[in-house]
XYZ file of N, CA and C in Angstrom:
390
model
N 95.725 75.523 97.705
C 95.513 76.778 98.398
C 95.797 77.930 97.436
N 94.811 78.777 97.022
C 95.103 80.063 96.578
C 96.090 81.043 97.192
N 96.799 82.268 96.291
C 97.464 82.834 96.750
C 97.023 84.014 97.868
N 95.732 84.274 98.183
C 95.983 85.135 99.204
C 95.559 84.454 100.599
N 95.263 83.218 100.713
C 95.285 82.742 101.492
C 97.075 81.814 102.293
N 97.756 81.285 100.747
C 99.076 81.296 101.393
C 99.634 82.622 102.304
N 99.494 83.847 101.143
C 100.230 84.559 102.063
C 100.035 85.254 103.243
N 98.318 85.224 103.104
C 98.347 85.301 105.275
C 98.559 84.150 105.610
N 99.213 82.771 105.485
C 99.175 82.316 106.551
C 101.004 82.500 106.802
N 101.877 82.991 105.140
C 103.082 82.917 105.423
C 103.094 84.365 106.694
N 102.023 86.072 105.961
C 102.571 86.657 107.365
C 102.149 86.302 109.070
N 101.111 85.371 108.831
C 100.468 84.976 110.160
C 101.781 83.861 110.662
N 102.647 82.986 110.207
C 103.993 82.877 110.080
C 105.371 83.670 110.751
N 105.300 84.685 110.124
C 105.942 85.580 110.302
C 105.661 86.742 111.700
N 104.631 87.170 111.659
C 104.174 87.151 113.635
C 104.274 86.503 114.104
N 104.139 85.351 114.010
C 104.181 84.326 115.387
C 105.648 83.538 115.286
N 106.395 84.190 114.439
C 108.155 83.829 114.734
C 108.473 85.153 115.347
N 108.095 85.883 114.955
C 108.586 87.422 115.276
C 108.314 87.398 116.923
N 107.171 87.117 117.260
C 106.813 87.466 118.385
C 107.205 86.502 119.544
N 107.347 85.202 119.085
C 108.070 83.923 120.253
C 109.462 84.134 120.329
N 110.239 84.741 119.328
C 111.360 85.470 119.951
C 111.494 86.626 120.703
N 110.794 87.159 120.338
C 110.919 88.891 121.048
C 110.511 88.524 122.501
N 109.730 87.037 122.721
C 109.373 86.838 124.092
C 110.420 85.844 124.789
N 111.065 84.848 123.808
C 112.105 84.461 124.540
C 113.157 84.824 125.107
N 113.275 85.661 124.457
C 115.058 86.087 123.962
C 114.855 87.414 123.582
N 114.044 88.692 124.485
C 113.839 90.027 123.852
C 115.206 90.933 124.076
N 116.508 90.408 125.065
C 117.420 91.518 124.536
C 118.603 90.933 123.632
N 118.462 89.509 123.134
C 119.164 89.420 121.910
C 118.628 89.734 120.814
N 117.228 90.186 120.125
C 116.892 90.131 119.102
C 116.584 91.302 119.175
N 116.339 92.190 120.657
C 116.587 93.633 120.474
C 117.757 94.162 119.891
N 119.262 93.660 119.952
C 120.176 93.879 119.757
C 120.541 93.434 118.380
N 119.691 92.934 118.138
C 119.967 91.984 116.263
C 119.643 93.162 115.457
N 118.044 93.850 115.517
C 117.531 94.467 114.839
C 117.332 95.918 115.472
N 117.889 96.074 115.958
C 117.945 98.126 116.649
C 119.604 98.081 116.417
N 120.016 97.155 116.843
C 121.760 96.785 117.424
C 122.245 98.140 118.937
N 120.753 97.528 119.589
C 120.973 98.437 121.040
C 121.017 96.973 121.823
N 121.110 97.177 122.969
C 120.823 95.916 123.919
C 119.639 97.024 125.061
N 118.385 96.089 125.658
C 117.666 96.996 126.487
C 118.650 96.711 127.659
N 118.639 98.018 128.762
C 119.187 97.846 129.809
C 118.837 97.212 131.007
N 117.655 97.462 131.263
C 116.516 97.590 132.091
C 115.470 96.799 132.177
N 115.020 96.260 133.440
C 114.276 95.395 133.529
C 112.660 95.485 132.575
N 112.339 96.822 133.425
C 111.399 97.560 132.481
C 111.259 97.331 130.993
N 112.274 97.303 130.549
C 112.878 97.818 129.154
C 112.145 96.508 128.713
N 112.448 95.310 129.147
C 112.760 93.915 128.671
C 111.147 93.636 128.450
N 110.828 93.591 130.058
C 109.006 93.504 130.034
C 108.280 94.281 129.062
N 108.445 95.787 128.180
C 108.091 96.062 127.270
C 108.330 95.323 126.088
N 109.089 95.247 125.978
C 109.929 94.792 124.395
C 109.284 93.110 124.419
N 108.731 92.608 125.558
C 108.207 90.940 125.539
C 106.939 91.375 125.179
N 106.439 92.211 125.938
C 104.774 92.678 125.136
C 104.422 93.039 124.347
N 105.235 94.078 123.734
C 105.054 94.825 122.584
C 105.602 93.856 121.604
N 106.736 93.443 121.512
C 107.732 92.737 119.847
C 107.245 91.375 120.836
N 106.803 90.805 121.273
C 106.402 89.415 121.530
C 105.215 89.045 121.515
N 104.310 89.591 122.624
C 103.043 89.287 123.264
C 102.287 89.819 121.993
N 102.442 91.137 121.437
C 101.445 91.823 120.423
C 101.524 90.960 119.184
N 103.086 90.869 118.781
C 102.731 90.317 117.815
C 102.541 88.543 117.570
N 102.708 87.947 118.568
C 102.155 86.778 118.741
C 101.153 86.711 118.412
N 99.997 87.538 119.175
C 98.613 87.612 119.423
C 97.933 88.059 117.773
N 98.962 88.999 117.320
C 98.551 89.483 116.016
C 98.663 88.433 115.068
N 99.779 87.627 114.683
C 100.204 86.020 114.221
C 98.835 85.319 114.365
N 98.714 85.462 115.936
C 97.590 84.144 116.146
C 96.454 84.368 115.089
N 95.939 85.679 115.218
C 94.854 86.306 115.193
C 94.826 85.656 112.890
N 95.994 86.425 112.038
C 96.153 86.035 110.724
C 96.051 84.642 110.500
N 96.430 84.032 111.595
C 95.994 82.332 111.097
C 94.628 81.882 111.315
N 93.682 82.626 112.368
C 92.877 82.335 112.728
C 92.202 82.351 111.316
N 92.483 84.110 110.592
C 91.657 84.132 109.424
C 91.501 83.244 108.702
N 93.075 83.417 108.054
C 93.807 82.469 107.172
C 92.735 80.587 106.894
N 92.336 80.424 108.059
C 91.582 78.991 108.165
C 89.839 78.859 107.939
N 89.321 80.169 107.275
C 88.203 79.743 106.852
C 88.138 81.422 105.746
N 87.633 80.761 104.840
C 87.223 81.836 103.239
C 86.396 82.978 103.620
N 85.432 82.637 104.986
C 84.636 84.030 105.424
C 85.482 84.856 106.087
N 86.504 84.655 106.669
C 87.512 85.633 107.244
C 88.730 85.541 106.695
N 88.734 85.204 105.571
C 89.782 85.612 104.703
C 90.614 87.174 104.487
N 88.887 87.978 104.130
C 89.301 89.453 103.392
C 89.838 90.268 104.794
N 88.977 90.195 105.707
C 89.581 90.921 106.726
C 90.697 90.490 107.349
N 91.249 89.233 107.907
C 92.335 88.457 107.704
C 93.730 89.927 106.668
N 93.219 89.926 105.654
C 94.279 90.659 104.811
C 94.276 92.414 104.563
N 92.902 92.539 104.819
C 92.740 94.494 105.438
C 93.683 94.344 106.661
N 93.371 94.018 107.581
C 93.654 93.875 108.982
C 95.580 93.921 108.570
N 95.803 92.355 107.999
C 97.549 92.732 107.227
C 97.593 93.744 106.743
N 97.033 94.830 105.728
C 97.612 95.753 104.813
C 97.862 97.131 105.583
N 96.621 96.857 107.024
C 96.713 98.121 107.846
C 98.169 98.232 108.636
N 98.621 96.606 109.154
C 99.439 96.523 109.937
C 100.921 97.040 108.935
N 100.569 96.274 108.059
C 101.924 96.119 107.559
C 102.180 98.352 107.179
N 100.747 98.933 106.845
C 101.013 100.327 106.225
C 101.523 100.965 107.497
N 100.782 100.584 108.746
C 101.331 101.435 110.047
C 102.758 101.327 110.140
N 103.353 99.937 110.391
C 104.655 99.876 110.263
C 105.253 100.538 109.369
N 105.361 100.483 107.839
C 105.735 101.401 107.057
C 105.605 102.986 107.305
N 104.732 103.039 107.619
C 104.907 104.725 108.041
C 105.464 104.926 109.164
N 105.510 104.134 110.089
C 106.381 104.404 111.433
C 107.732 104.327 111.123
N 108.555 103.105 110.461
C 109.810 103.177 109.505
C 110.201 104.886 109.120
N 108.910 105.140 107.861
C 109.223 106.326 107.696
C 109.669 107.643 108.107
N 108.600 107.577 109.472
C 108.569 108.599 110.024
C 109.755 108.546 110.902
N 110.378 107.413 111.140
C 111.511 107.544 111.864
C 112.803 107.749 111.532
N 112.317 107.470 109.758
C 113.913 108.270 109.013
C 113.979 109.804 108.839
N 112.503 110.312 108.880
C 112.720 111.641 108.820
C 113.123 112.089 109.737
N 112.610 111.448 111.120
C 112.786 112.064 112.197
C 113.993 112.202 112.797
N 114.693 111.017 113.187
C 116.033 110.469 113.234
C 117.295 110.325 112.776
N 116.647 110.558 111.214
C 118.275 110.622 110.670
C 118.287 109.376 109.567
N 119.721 108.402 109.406
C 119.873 107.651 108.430
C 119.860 106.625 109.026
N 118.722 105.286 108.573
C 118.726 104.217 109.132
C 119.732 103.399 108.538
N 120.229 102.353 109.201
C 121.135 101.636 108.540
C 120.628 100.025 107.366
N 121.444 99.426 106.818
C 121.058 99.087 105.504
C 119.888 98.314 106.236
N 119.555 97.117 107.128
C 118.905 96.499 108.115
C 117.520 96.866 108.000
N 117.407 98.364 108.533
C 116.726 98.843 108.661
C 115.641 99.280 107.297
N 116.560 99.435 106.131
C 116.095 100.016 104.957
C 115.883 98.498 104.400
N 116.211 97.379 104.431
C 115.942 96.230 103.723
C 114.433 95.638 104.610
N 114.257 95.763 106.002
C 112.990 95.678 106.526
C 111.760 96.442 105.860
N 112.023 98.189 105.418
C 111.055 98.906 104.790
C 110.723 97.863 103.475
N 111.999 98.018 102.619
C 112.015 97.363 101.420
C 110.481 95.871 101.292
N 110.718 95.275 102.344
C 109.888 94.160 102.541
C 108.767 94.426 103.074
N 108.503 95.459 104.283
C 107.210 95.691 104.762
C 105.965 96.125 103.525
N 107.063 96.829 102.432
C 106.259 97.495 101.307
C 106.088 96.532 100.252
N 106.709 95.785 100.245
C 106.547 94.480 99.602
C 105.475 94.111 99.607
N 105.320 93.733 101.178
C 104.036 92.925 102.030
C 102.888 93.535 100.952
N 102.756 95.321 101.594
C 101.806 96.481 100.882
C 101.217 95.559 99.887
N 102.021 95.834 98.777
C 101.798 95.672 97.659
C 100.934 94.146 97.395
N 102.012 93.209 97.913
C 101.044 91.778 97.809
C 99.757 91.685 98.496
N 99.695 92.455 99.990
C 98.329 92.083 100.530
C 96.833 92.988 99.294
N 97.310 94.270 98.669
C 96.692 94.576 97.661
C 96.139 93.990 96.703
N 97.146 93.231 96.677
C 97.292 92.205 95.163
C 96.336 91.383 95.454
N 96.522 90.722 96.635
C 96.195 89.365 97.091
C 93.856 89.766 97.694
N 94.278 91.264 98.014
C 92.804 91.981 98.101
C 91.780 91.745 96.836
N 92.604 92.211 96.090
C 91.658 92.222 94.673
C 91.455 90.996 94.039
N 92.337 89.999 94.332
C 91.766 88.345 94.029
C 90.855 88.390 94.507
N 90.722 88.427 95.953
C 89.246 87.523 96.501
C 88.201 88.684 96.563
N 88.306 90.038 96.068
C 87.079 90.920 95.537
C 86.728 90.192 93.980
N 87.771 89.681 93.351
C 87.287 89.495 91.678
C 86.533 88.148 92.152
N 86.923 87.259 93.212
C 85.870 85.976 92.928
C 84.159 86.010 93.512
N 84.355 87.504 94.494
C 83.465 87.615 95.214
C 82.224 88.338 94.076
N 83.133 88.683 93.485
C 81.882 89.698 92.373
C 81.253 88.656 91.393
């Protein structure tokens, strides 16, 4: 397996762990990574759709690519968009908010990571395509 196909399937991986917790167990892992607990019933049913259901569905969706070479590239646009939205939402929430704690800044650290590799991993399968 080439490398930009490992690494959507490691982040298609990585949604679909992200998201079967956030649906099992959404006010312990709310409390892991905010270090809030939701109060509210409401609260809970969001946090299963949004940090569970979405990104399950989003997981599903990177492996789907991940399993054939014609949906490879979009497979990894589709990652570079997700992973840049998140990064700028990070961002925008340190400006907005104040000082995130180390947690928080070691998640950016990696989302931009992602950036960088799904780039990386872009221009492989443009150089074989040319």
């Amino acid at each position: 397996m080439k490398f930009p196909t490992v690494l959507l399937w490691i982040n298609a991986a990585f949604f679909f762990l992200f998201g079967a917790l956030f649906l099992v167990s959404p006010g312990v892992f709310a409390e892991l990574l905010t270090g809030a607990t939701p109060t509210t019933t409401n609260a809970l049913i969001d946090i299963r759709a949004t940090y569970g259901g979405m990104a399950l569905g989003i997981g599903l969706f990177f492996a789907f690519c991940a399993r054939q070479q014609a949906s490879l590239r979009i497979g990894l646009i589709a990652s570079l968009f997700v992973a840049a939205g998140i990064v700028f939402g990070r961002l925008t929430g340190i400006v907005v908010d104040g000082s995130p704690n180390p947690f928080m800044i070691a998640l950016l650290a990696g989302d931009s990571l992602f950036i960088v590799l799904f780039i990386v991993a872009l221009k492989r399968t443009s150089e074989k395509a040319d």
